[in-house]
């Protein structure tokens, strides 16, 4: 049950976060690892995940899949970020995991975002807990773990490679955001009609910064578009790339993306 404050907090969250899939059936893309009958899907459904590393580009579903695991497992689920956590944090997680296993027979998952940023000492601090099964480690990274992480940690995990979302996946995510009345803009007058998405001739005219299908970026675009449409109390249909450029939103997004690229 949500109280007033949690409901208000959810309403203020970015659209991409609000629309994050909550179940495997809602999950978009990565059918090669979470499709029906695939190993990872069976492990999640059986709550028998082993230590794993999710490796792939931004916006392809790594953190989302981890959150789905957190929502479906009967085990405890702890999340850390490699940038802000240290050895002391890891030791605390391990101690609590040992207590849960001893007192309640409950397993513990540890999700570590940006796991490639962990130092050797940080990585070594969790190895005994992984070996004994005290902690089921799930690392999320955009860097190749075989190059960017310690061999000892990688050798104790199964690597699942995530691929960029396809065009159909991105469009599906955008349509869901527009149709969902609870978390998206289903109650507004915003429409998006992509009749022939990304035709060859159209694709050539799209700048390089917009060609990478990033689910979070595209859903954020929907949020930006909807906010502008709602402010003017009009209904807008984006039926082509040229219509997007003519809408005035293109220049705002281009400026924002170019600034983002300049900082990376």
PDB file of N, CA, C and O in Angstrom, residues 80-143:
ATOM      1  N   UNK A  80      24.031  -1.639  -4.134  1.00  0.00           N
ATOM      2  CA  UNK A  80      25.125  -0.712  -3.898  1.00  0.00           C
ATOM      3  C   UNK A  80      25.598  -0.148  -5.228  1.00  0.00           C
ATOM      4  O   UNK A  80      25.363  -0.739  -6.288  1.00  0.00           O
ATOM      5  N   UNK A  81      26.274   0.985  -5.169  1.00  0.00           N
ATOM      6  CA  UNK A  81      26.899   1.570  -6.349  1.00  0.00           C
ATOM      7  C   UNK A  81      28.404   1.564  -6.128  1.00  0.00           C
ATOM      8  O   UNK A  81      28.882   2.004  -5.077  1.00  0.00           O
ATOM      9  N   UNK A  82      29.143   1.062  -7.099  1.00  0.00           N
ATOM     10  CA  UNK A  82      30.581   0.921  -6.934  1.00  0.00           C
ATOM     11  C   UNK A  82      31.277   2.256  -6.743  1.00  0.00           C
ATOM     12  O   UNK A  82      32.357   2.316  -6.153  1.00  0.00           O
ATOM     13  N   UNK A  83      30.665   3.341  -7.217  1.00  0.00           N
ATOM     14  CA  UNK A  83      31.288   4.661  -7.093  1.00  0.00           C
ATOM     15  C   UNK A  83      31.239   5.153  -5.652  1.00  0.00           C
ATOM     16  O   UNK A  83      32.164   5.810  -5.171  1.00  0.00           O
ATOM     17  N   UNK A  84      30.172   4.842  -4.930  1.00  0.00           N
ATOM     18  CA  UNK A  84      29.969   5.395  -3.592  1.00  0.00           C
ATOM     19  C   UNK A  84      30.177   4.383  -2.466  1.00  0.00           C
ATOM     20  O   UNK A  84      30.148   4.760  -1.304  1.00  0.00           O
ATOM     21  N   UNK A  85      30.377   3.121  -2.786  1.00  0.00           N
ATOM     22  CA  UNK A  85      30.518   2.106  -1.741  1.00  0.00           C
ATOM     23  C   UNK A  85      31.981   1.716  -1.560  1.00  0.00           C
ATOM     24  O   UNK A  85      32.788   1.821  -2.486  1.00  0.00           O
ATOM     25  N   UNK A  86      32.299   1.259  -0.348  1.00  0.00           N
ATOM     26  CA  UNK A  86      33.655   0.825  -0.051  1.00  0.00           C
ATOM     27  C   UNK A  86      33.660  -0.552   0.587  1.00  0.00           C
ATOM     28  O   UNK A  86      32.621  -1.224   0.686  1.00  0.00           O
ATOM     29  N   UNK A  87      34.839  -0.971   1.053  1.00  0.00           N
ATOM     30  CA  UNK A  87      34.978  -2.280   1.676  1.00  0.00           C
ATOM     31  C   UNK A  87      34.098  -2.400   2.911  1.00  0.00           C
ATOM     32  O   UNK A  87      33.515  -3.458   3.182  1.00  0.00           O
ATOM     33  N   UNK A  88      33.968  -1.306   3.670  1.00  0.00           N
ATOM     34  CA  UNK A  88      33.136  -1.329   4.883  1.00  0.00           C
ATOM     35  C   UNK A  88      31.678  -1.630   4.543  1.00  0.00           C
ATOM     36  O   UNK A  88      30.998  -2.370   5.283  1.00  0.00           O
ATOM     37  N   UNK A  89      31.192  -1.063   3.438  1.00  0.00           N
ATOM     38  CA  UNK A  89      29.814  -1.329   3.017  1.00  0.00           C
ATOM     39  C   UNK A  89      29.635  -2.805   2.652  1.00  0.00           C
ATOM     40  O   UNK A  89      28.614  -3.420   2.982  1.00  0.00           O
ATOM     41  N   UNK A  90      30.621  -3.354   1.970  1.00  0.00           N
ATOM     42  CA  UNK A  90      30.552  -4.758   1.571  1.00  0.00           C
ATOM     43  C   UNK A  90      30.542  -5.662   2.800  1.00  0.00           C
ATOM     44  O   UNK A  90      29.763  -6.620   2.890  1.00  0.00           O
ATOM     45  N   UNK A  91      31.393  -5.352   3.750  1.00  0.00           N
ATOM     46  CA  UNK A  91      31.444  -6.161   4.970  1.00  0.00           C
ATOM     47  C   UNK A  91      30.127  -6.122   5.729  1.00  0.00           C
ATOM     48  O   UNK A  91      29.690  -7.134   6.293  1.00  0.00           O
ATOM     49  N   UNK A  92      29.479  -4.949   5.735  1.00  0.00           N
ATOM     50  CA  UNK A  92      28.189  -4.835   6.402  1.00  0.00           C
ATOM     51  C   UNK A  92      27.132  -5.687   5.703  1.00  0.00           C
ATOM     52  O   UNK A  92      26.325  -6.372   6.355  1.00  0.00           O
ATOM     53  N   UNK A  93      27.139  -5.656   4.373  1.00  0.00           N
ATOM     54  CA  UNK A  93      26.192  -6.465   3.603  1.00  0.00           C
ATOM     55  C   UNK A  93      26.424  -7.956   3.877  1.00  0.00           C
ATOM     56  O   UNK A  93      25.476  -8.725   4.069  1.00  0.00           O
ATOM     57  N   UNK A  94      27.683  -8.367   3.902  1.00  0.00           N
ATOM     58  CA  UNK A  94      28.009  -9.777   4.145  1.00  0.00           C
ATOM     59  C   UNK A  94      27.571 -10.205   5.539  1.00  0.00           C
ATOM     60  O   UNK A  94      27.010 -11.291   5.720  1.00  0.00           O
ATOM     61  N   UNK A  95      27.819  -9.345   6.532  1.00  0.00           N
ATOM     62  CA  UNK A  95      27.413  -9.677   7.909  1.00  0.00           C
ATOM     63  C   UNK A  95      25.898  -9.864   8.000  1.00  0.00           C
ATOM     64  O   UNK A  95      25.399 -10.828   8.595  1.00  0.00           O
ATOM     65  N   UNK A  96      25.149  -8.939   7.411  1.00  0.00           N
ATOM     66  CA  UNK A  96      23.690  -9.037   7.439  1.00  0.00           C
ATOM     67  C   UNK A  96      23.216 -10.276   6.671  1.00  0.00           C
ATOM     68  O   UNK A  96      22.248 -10.937   7.074  1.00  0.00           O
ATOM     69  N   UNK A  97      23.887 -10.587   5.566  1.00  0.00           N
ATOM     70  CA  UNK A  97      23.526 -11.774   4.785  1.00  0.00           C
ATOM     71  C   UNK A  97      23.771 -13.050   5.588  1.00  0.00           C
ATOM     72  O   UNK A  97      22.968 -13.992   5.546  1.00  0.00           O
ATOM     73  N   UNK A  98      24.875 -13.089   6.315  1.00  0.00           N
ATOM     74  CA  UNK A  98      25.156 -14.257   7.158  1.00  0.00           C
ATOM     75  C   UNK A  98      24.102 -14.420   8.246  1.00  0.00           C
ATOM     76  O   UNK A  98      23.659 -15.541   8.540  1.00  0.00           O
ATOM     77  N   UNK A  99      23.686 -13.302   8.835  1.00  0.00           N
ATOM     78  CA  UNK A  99      22.656 -13.348   9.876  1.00  0.00           C
ATOM     79  C   UNK A  99      21.335 -13.862   9.313  1.00  0.00           C
ATOM     80  O   UNK A  99      20.650 -14.681   9.946  1.00  0.00           O
ATOM     81  N   UNK A 100      20.966 -13.388   8.123  1.00  0.00           N
ATOM     82  CA  UNK A 100      19.705 -13.843   7.509  1.00  0.00           C
ATOM     83  C   UNK A 100      19.748 -15.341   7.241  1.00  0.00           C
ATOM     84  O   UNK A 100      18.778 -16.054   7.457  1.00  0.00           O
ATOM     85  N   UNK A 101      20.868 -15.802   6.724  1.00  0.00           N
ATOM     86  CA  UNK A 101      20.970 -17.224   6.390  1.00  0.00           C
ATOM     87  C   UNK A 101      20.948 -18.092   7.654  1.00  0.00           C
ATOM     88  O   UNK A 101      20.316 -19.155   7.678  1.00  0.00           O
ATOM     89  N   UNK A 102      21.607 -17.618   8.708  1.00  0.00           N
ATOM     90  CA  UNK A 102      21.664 -18.395   9.944  1.00  0.00           C
ATOM     91  C   UNK A 102      20.333 -18.400  10.683  1.00  0.00           C
ATOM     92  O   UNK A 102      19.892 -19.437  11.200  1.00  0.00           O
ATOM     93  N   UNK A 103      19.677 -17.235  10.748  1.00  0.00           N
ATOM     94  CA  UNK A 103      18.453 -17.102  11.547  1.00  0.00           C
ATOM     95  C   UNK A 103      17.196 -17.509  10.789  1.00  0.00           C
ATOM     96  O   UNK A 103      16.278 -18.091  11.367  1.00  0.00           O
ATOM     97  N   UNK A 104      17.143 -17.176   9.490  1.00  0.00           N
ATOM     98  CA  UNK A 104      15.888 -17.370   8.746  1.00  0.00           C
ATOM     99  C   UNK A 104      16.036 -18.288   7.524  1.00  0.00           C
ATOM    100  O   UNK A 104      15.042 -18.561   6.849  1.00  0.00           O
ATOM    101  N   UNK A 105      17.254 -18.702   7.221  1.00  0.00           N
ATOM    102  CA  UNK A 105      17.450 -19.526   6.030  1.00  0.00           C
ATOM    103  C   UNK A 105      17.182 -18.773   4.747  1.00  0.00           C
ATOM    104  O   UNK A 105      16.796 -19.370   3.738  1.00  0.00           O
ATOM    105  N   UNK A 106      17.396 -17.453   4.767  1.00  0.00           N
ATOM    106  CA  UNK A 106      17.097 -16.606   3.614  1.00  0.00           C
ATOM    107  C   UNK A 106      18.379 -16.209   2.889  1.00  0.00           C
ATOM    108  O   UNK A 106      19.368 -15.802   3.511  1.00  0.00           O
ATOM    109  N   UNK A 107      18.370 -16.317   1.579  1.00  0.00           N
ATOM    110  CA  UNK A 107      19.519 -15.913   0.769  1.00  0.00           C
ATOM    111  C   UNK A 107      19.515 -14.402   0.563  1.00  0.00           C
ATOM    112  O   UNK A 107      18.507 -13.725   0.807  1.00  0.00           O
ATOM    113  N   UNK A 108      20.641 -13.872   0.083  1.00  0.00           N
ATOM    114  CA  UNK A 108      20.770 -12.430  -0.147  1.00  0.00           C
ATOM    115  C   UNK A 108      21.381 -12.181  -1.516  1.00  0.00           C
ATOM    116  O   UNK A 108      22.429 -12.747  -1.853  1.00  0.00           O
ATOM    117  N   UNK A 109      20.717 -11.346  -2.308  1.00  0.00           N
ATOM    118  CA  UNK A 109      21.274 -10.863  -3.568  1.00  0.00           C
ATOM    119  C   UNK A 109      21.927  -9.503  -3.328  1.00  0.00           C
ATOM    120  O   UNK A 109      21.380  -8.658  -2.619  1.00  0.00           O
ATOM    121  N   UNK A 110      23.081  -9.291  -3.930  1.00  0.00           N
ATOM    122  CA  UNK A 110      23.730  -7.977  -3.904  1.00  0.00           C
ATOM    123  C   UNK A 110      23.882  -7.478  -5.331  1.00  0.00           C
ATOM    124  O   UNK A 110      24.608  -8.070  -6.129  1.00  0.00           O
ATOM    125  N   UNK A 111      23.166  -6.406  -5.656  1.00  0.00           N
ATOM    126  CA  UNK A 111      23.310  -5.763  -6.959  1.00  0.00           C
ATOM    127  C   UNK A 111      24.320  -4.643  -6.834  1.00  0.00           C
ATOM    128  O   UNK A 111      24.167  -3.746  -6.004  1.00  0.00           O
ATOM    129  N   UNK A 112      25.353  -4.691  -7.665  1.00  0.00           N
ATOM    130  CA  UNK A 112      26.377  -3.648  -7.669  1.00  0.00           C
ATOM    131  C   UNK A 112      26.379  -2.950  -9.018  1.00  0.00           C
ATOM    132  O   UNK A 112      26.821  -3.507 -10.026  1.00  0.00           O
ATOM    133  N   UNK A 113      25.870  -1.723  -9.054  1.00  0.00           N
ATOM    134  CA  UNK A 113      25.899  -0.925 -10.278  1.00  0.00           C
ATOM    135  C   UNK A 113      27.313  -0.425 -10.540  1.00  0.00           C
ATOM    136  O   UNK A 113      28.067  -0.130  -9.601  1.00  0.00           O
ATOM    137  N   UNK A 114      27.655  -0.293 -11.819  1.00  0.00           N
ATOM    138  CA  UNK A 114      28.981   0.183 -12.221  1.00  0.00           C
ATOM    139  C   UNK A 114      30.081  -0.672 -11.586  1.00  0.00           C
ATOM    140  O   UNK A 114      31.090  -0.162 -11.097  1.00  0.00           O
ATOM    141  N   UNK A 115      29.890  -1.981 -11.607  1.00  0.00           N
ATOM    142  CA  UNK A 115      30.804  -2.877 -10.885  1.00  0.00           C
ATOM    143  C   UNK A 115      32.229  -2.829 -11.416  1.00  0.00           C
ATOM    144  O   UNK A 115      33.167  -3.217 -10.709  1.00  0.00           O
ATOM    145  N   UNK A 116      32.424  -2.346 -12.650  1.00  0.00           N
ATOM    146  CA  UNK A 116      33.778  -2.260 -13.193  1.00  0.00           C
ATOM    147  C   UNK A 116      34.624  -1.217 -12.480  1.00  0.00           C
ATOM    148  O   UNK A 116      35.850  -1.191 -12.633  1.00  0.00           O
ATOM    149  N   UNK A 117      33.978  -0.362 -11.683  1.00  0.00           N
ATOM    150  CA  UNK A 117      34.712   0.678 -10.968  1.00  0.00           C
ATOM    151  C   UNK A 117      35.279   0.202  -9.632  1.00  0.00           C
ATOM    152  O   UNK A 117      35.976   0.948  -8.953  1.00  0.00           O
ATOM    153  N   UNK A 118      34.939  -1.001  -9.246  1.00  0.00           N
ATOM    154  CA  UNK A 118      35.483  -1.539  -7.988  1.00  0.00           C
ATOM    155  C   UNK A 118      36.979  -1.786  -8.115  1.00  0.00           C
ATOM    156  O   UNK A 118      37.457  -2.291  -9.127  1.00  0.00           O
ATOM    157  N   UNK A 119      37.706  -1.475  -7.039  1.00  0.00           N
ATOM    158  CA  UNK A 119      39.139  -1.752  -6.996  1.00  0.00           C
ATOM    159  C   UNK A 119      39.372  -3.235  -6.693  1.00  0.00           C
ATOM    160  O   UNK A 119      38.435  -3.973  -6.373  1.00  0.00           O
ATOM    161  N   UNK A 120      40.639  -3.659  -6.764  1.00  0.00           N
ATOM    162  CA  UNK A 120      40.965  -5.054  -6.478  1.00  0.00           C
ATOM    163  C   UNK A 120      40.645  -5.407  -5.021  1.00  0.00           C
ATOM    164  O   UNK A 120      40.113  -6.488  -4.745  1.00  0.00           O
ATOM    165  N   UNK A 121      40.930  -4.498  -4.106  1.00  0.00           N
ATOM    166  CA  UNK A 121      40.652  -4.784  -2.694  1.00  0.00           C
ATOM    167  C   UNK A 121      39.153  -4.901  -2.439  1.00  0.00           C
ATOM    168  O   UNK A 121      38.715  -5.752  -1.655  1.00  0.00           O
ATOM    169  N   UNK A 122      38.371  -4.071  -3.100  1.00  0.00           N
ATOM    170  CA  UNK A 122      36.916  -4.172  -2.953  1.00  0.00           C
ATOM    171  C   UNK A 122      36.403  -5.485  -3.527  1.00  0.00           C
ATOM    172  O   UNK A 122      35.554  -6.150  -2.930  1.00  0.00           O
ATOM    173  N   UNK A 123      36.916  -5.850  -4.696  1.00  0.00           N
ATOM    174  CA  UNK A 123      36.485  -7.102  -5.325  1.00  0.00           C
ATOM    175  C   UNK A 123      36.878  -8.304  -4.477  1.00  0.00           C
ATOM    176  O   UNK A 123      36.085  -9.235  -4.273  1.00  0.00           O
ATOM    177  N   UNK A 124      38.102  -8.278  -3.954  1.00  0.00           N
ATOM    178  CA  UNK A 124      38.586  -9.403  -3.143  1.00  0.00           C
ATOM    179  C   UNK A 124      37.789  -9.562  -1.855  1.00  0.00           C
ATOM    180  O   UNK A 124      37.658 -10.672  -1.336  1.00  0.00           O
ATOM    181  N   UNK A 125      37.224  -8.448  -1.352  1.00  0.00           N
ATOM    182  CA  UNK A 125      36.525  -8.510  -0.061  1.00  0.00           C
ATOM    183  C   UNK A 125      35.241  -9.338  -0.124  1.00  0.00           C
ATOM    184  O   UNK A 125      34.756  -9.810   0.903  1.00  0.00           O
ATOM    185  N   UNK A 126      34.701  -9.543  -1.317  1.00  0.00           N
ATOM    186  CA  UNK A 126      33.425 -10.264  -1.424  1.00  0.00           C
ATOM    187  C   UNK A 126      33.608 -11.693  -1.927  1.00  0.00           C
ATOM    188  O   UNK A 126      32.668 -12.490  -1.896  1.00  0.00           O
ATOM    189  N   UNK A 127      34.803 -12.034  -2.358  1.00  0.00           N
ATOM    190  CA  UNK A 127      35.029 -13.362  -2.943  1.00  0.00           C
ATOM    191  C   UNK A 127      34.660 -14.516  -2.007  1.00  0.00           C
ATOM    192  O   UNK A 127      33.959 -15.448  -2.423  1.00  0.00           O
ATOM    193  N   UNK A 128      35.093 -14.493  -0.734  1.00  0.00           N
ATOM    194  CA  UNK A 128      34.727 -15.613   0.150  1.00  0.00           C
ATOM    195  C   UNK A 128      33.219 -15.772   0.314  1.00  0.00           C
ATOM    196  O   UNK A 128      32.707 -16.898   0.372  1.00  0.00           O
ATOM    197  N   UNK A 129      32.500 -14.647   0.391  1.00  0.00           N
ATOM    198  CA  UNK A 129      31.040 -14.712   0.553  1.00  0.00           C
ATOM    199  C   UNK A 129      30.372 -15.305  -0.682  1.00  0.00           C
ATOM    200  O   UNK A 129      29.388 -16.041  -0.573  1.00  0.00           O
ATOM    201  N   UNK A 130      30.900 -14.996  -1.864  1.00  0.00           N
ATOM    202  CA  UNK A 130      30.358 -15.578  -3.098  1.00  0.00           C
ATOM    203  C   UNK A 130      30.640 -17.075  -3.141  1.00  0.00           C
ATOM    204  O   UNK A 130      29.770 -17.885  -3.491  1.00  0.00           O
ATOM    205  N   UNK A 131      31.848 -17.461  -2.782  1.00  0.00           N
ATOM    206  CA  UNK A 131      32.222 -18.877  -2.830  1.00  0.00           C
ATOM    207  C   UNK A 131      31.369 -19.720  -1.883  1.00  0.00           C
ATOM    208  O   UNK A 131      30.997 -20.850  -2.204  1.00  0.00           O
ATOM    209  N   UNK A 132      31.044 -19.173  -0.705  1.00  0.00           N
ATOM    210  CA  UNK A 132      30.264 -19.919   0.279  1.00  0.00           C
ATOM    211  C   UNK A 132      28.765 -19.788   0.044  1.00  0.00           C
ATOM    212  O   UNK A 132      27.975 -20.423   0.734  1.00  0.00           O
ATOM    213  N   UNK A 133      28.381 -18.978  -0.911  1.00  0.00           N
ATOM    214  CA  UNK A 133      26.962 -18.800  -1.195  1.00  0.00           C
ATOM    215  C   UNK A 133      26.254 -17.890  -0.213  1.00  0.00           C
ATOM    216  O   UNK A 133      25.019 -17.851  -0.188  1.00  0.00           O
ATOM    217  N   UNK A 134      27.021 -17.141   0.577  1.00  0.00           N
ATOM    218  CA  UNK A 134      26.407 -16.196   1.513  1.00  0.00           C
ATOM    219  C   UNK A 134      25.725 -15.065   0.744  1.00  0.00           C
ATOM    220  O   UNK A 134      24.659 -14.587   1.116  1.00  0.00           O
ATOM    221  N   UNK A 135      26.344 -14.649  -0.345  1.00  0.00           N
ATOM    222  CA  UNK A 135      25.820 -13.571  -1.179  1.00  0.00           C
ATOM    223  C   UNK A 135      25.759 -14.047  -2.626  1.00  0.00           C
ATOM    224  O   UNK A 135      26.699 -14.683  -3.114  1.00  0.00           O
ATOM    225  N   UNK A 136      24.645 -13.760  -3.277  1.00  0.00           N
ATOM    226  CA  UNK A 136      24.524 -13.983  -4.726  1.00  0.00           C
ATOM    227  C   UNK A 136      24.767 -12.636  -5.397  1.00  0.00           C
ATOM    228  O   UNK A 136      23.943 -11.723  -5.312  1.00  0.00           O
ATOM    229  N   UNK A 137      25.892 -12.527  -6.055  1.00  0.00           N
ATOM    230  CA  UNK A 137      26.347 -11.252  -6.609  1.00  0.00           C
ATOM    231  C   UNK A 137      25.749 -11.021  -7.993  1.00  0.00           C
ATOM    232  O   UNK A 137      25.756 -11.918  -8.840  1.00  0.00           O
ATOM    233  N   UNK A 138      25.225  -9.805  -8.223  1.00  0.00           N
ATOM    234  CA  UNK A 138      24.778  -9.399  -9.557  1.00  0.00           C
ATOM    235  C   UNK A 138      25.454  -8.073  -9.876  1.00  0.00           C
ATOM    236  O   UNK A 138      25.153  -7.043  -9.258  1.00  0.00           O
ATOM    237  N   UNK A 139      26.396  -8.097 -10.801  1.00  0.00           N
ATOM    238  CA  UNK A 139      27.083  -6.882 -11.200  1.00  0.00           C
ATOM    239  C   UNK A 139      26.492  -6.324 -12.484  1.00  0.00           C
ATOM    240  O   UNK A 139      26.089  -7.068 -13.365  1.00  0.00           O
ATOM    241  N   UNK A 140      26.429  -5.002 -12.564  1.00  0.00           N
ATOM    242  CA  UNK A 140      25.906  -4.325 -13.756  1.00  0.00           C
ATOM    243  C   UNK A 140      26.985  -3.386 -14.278  1.00  0.00           C
ATOM    244  O   UNK A 140      27.494  -2.543 -13.526  1.00  0.00           O
ATOM    245  N   UNK A 141      27.333  -3.536 -15.550  1.00  0.00           N
ATOM    246  CA  UNK A 141      28.429  -2.736 -16.099  1.00  0.00           C
ATOM    247  C   UNK A 141      28.241  -2.455 -17.582  1.00  0.00           C
ATOM    248  O   UNK A 141      27.634  -3.257 -18.299  1.00  0.00           O
ATOM    249  N   UNK A 142      28.778  -1.325 -18.016  1.00  0.00           N
ATOM    250  CA  UNK A 142      28.800  -0.998 -19.444  1.00  0.00           C
ATOM    251  C   UNK A 142      30.140  -1.351 -20.069  1.00  0.00           C
ATOM    252  O   UNK A 142      30.310  -1.215 -21.276  1.00  0.00           O
ATOM    253  N   UNK A 143      31.098  -1.780 -19.245  1.00  0.00           N
ATOM    254  CA  UNK A 143      32.437  -2.118 -19.719  1.00  0.00           C
ATOM    255  C   UNK A 143      32.599  -3.630 -19.789  1.00  0.00           C
ATOM    256  O   UNK A 143      32.006  -4.373 -19.003  1.00  0.00           O
TER     257      UNK A 143
END
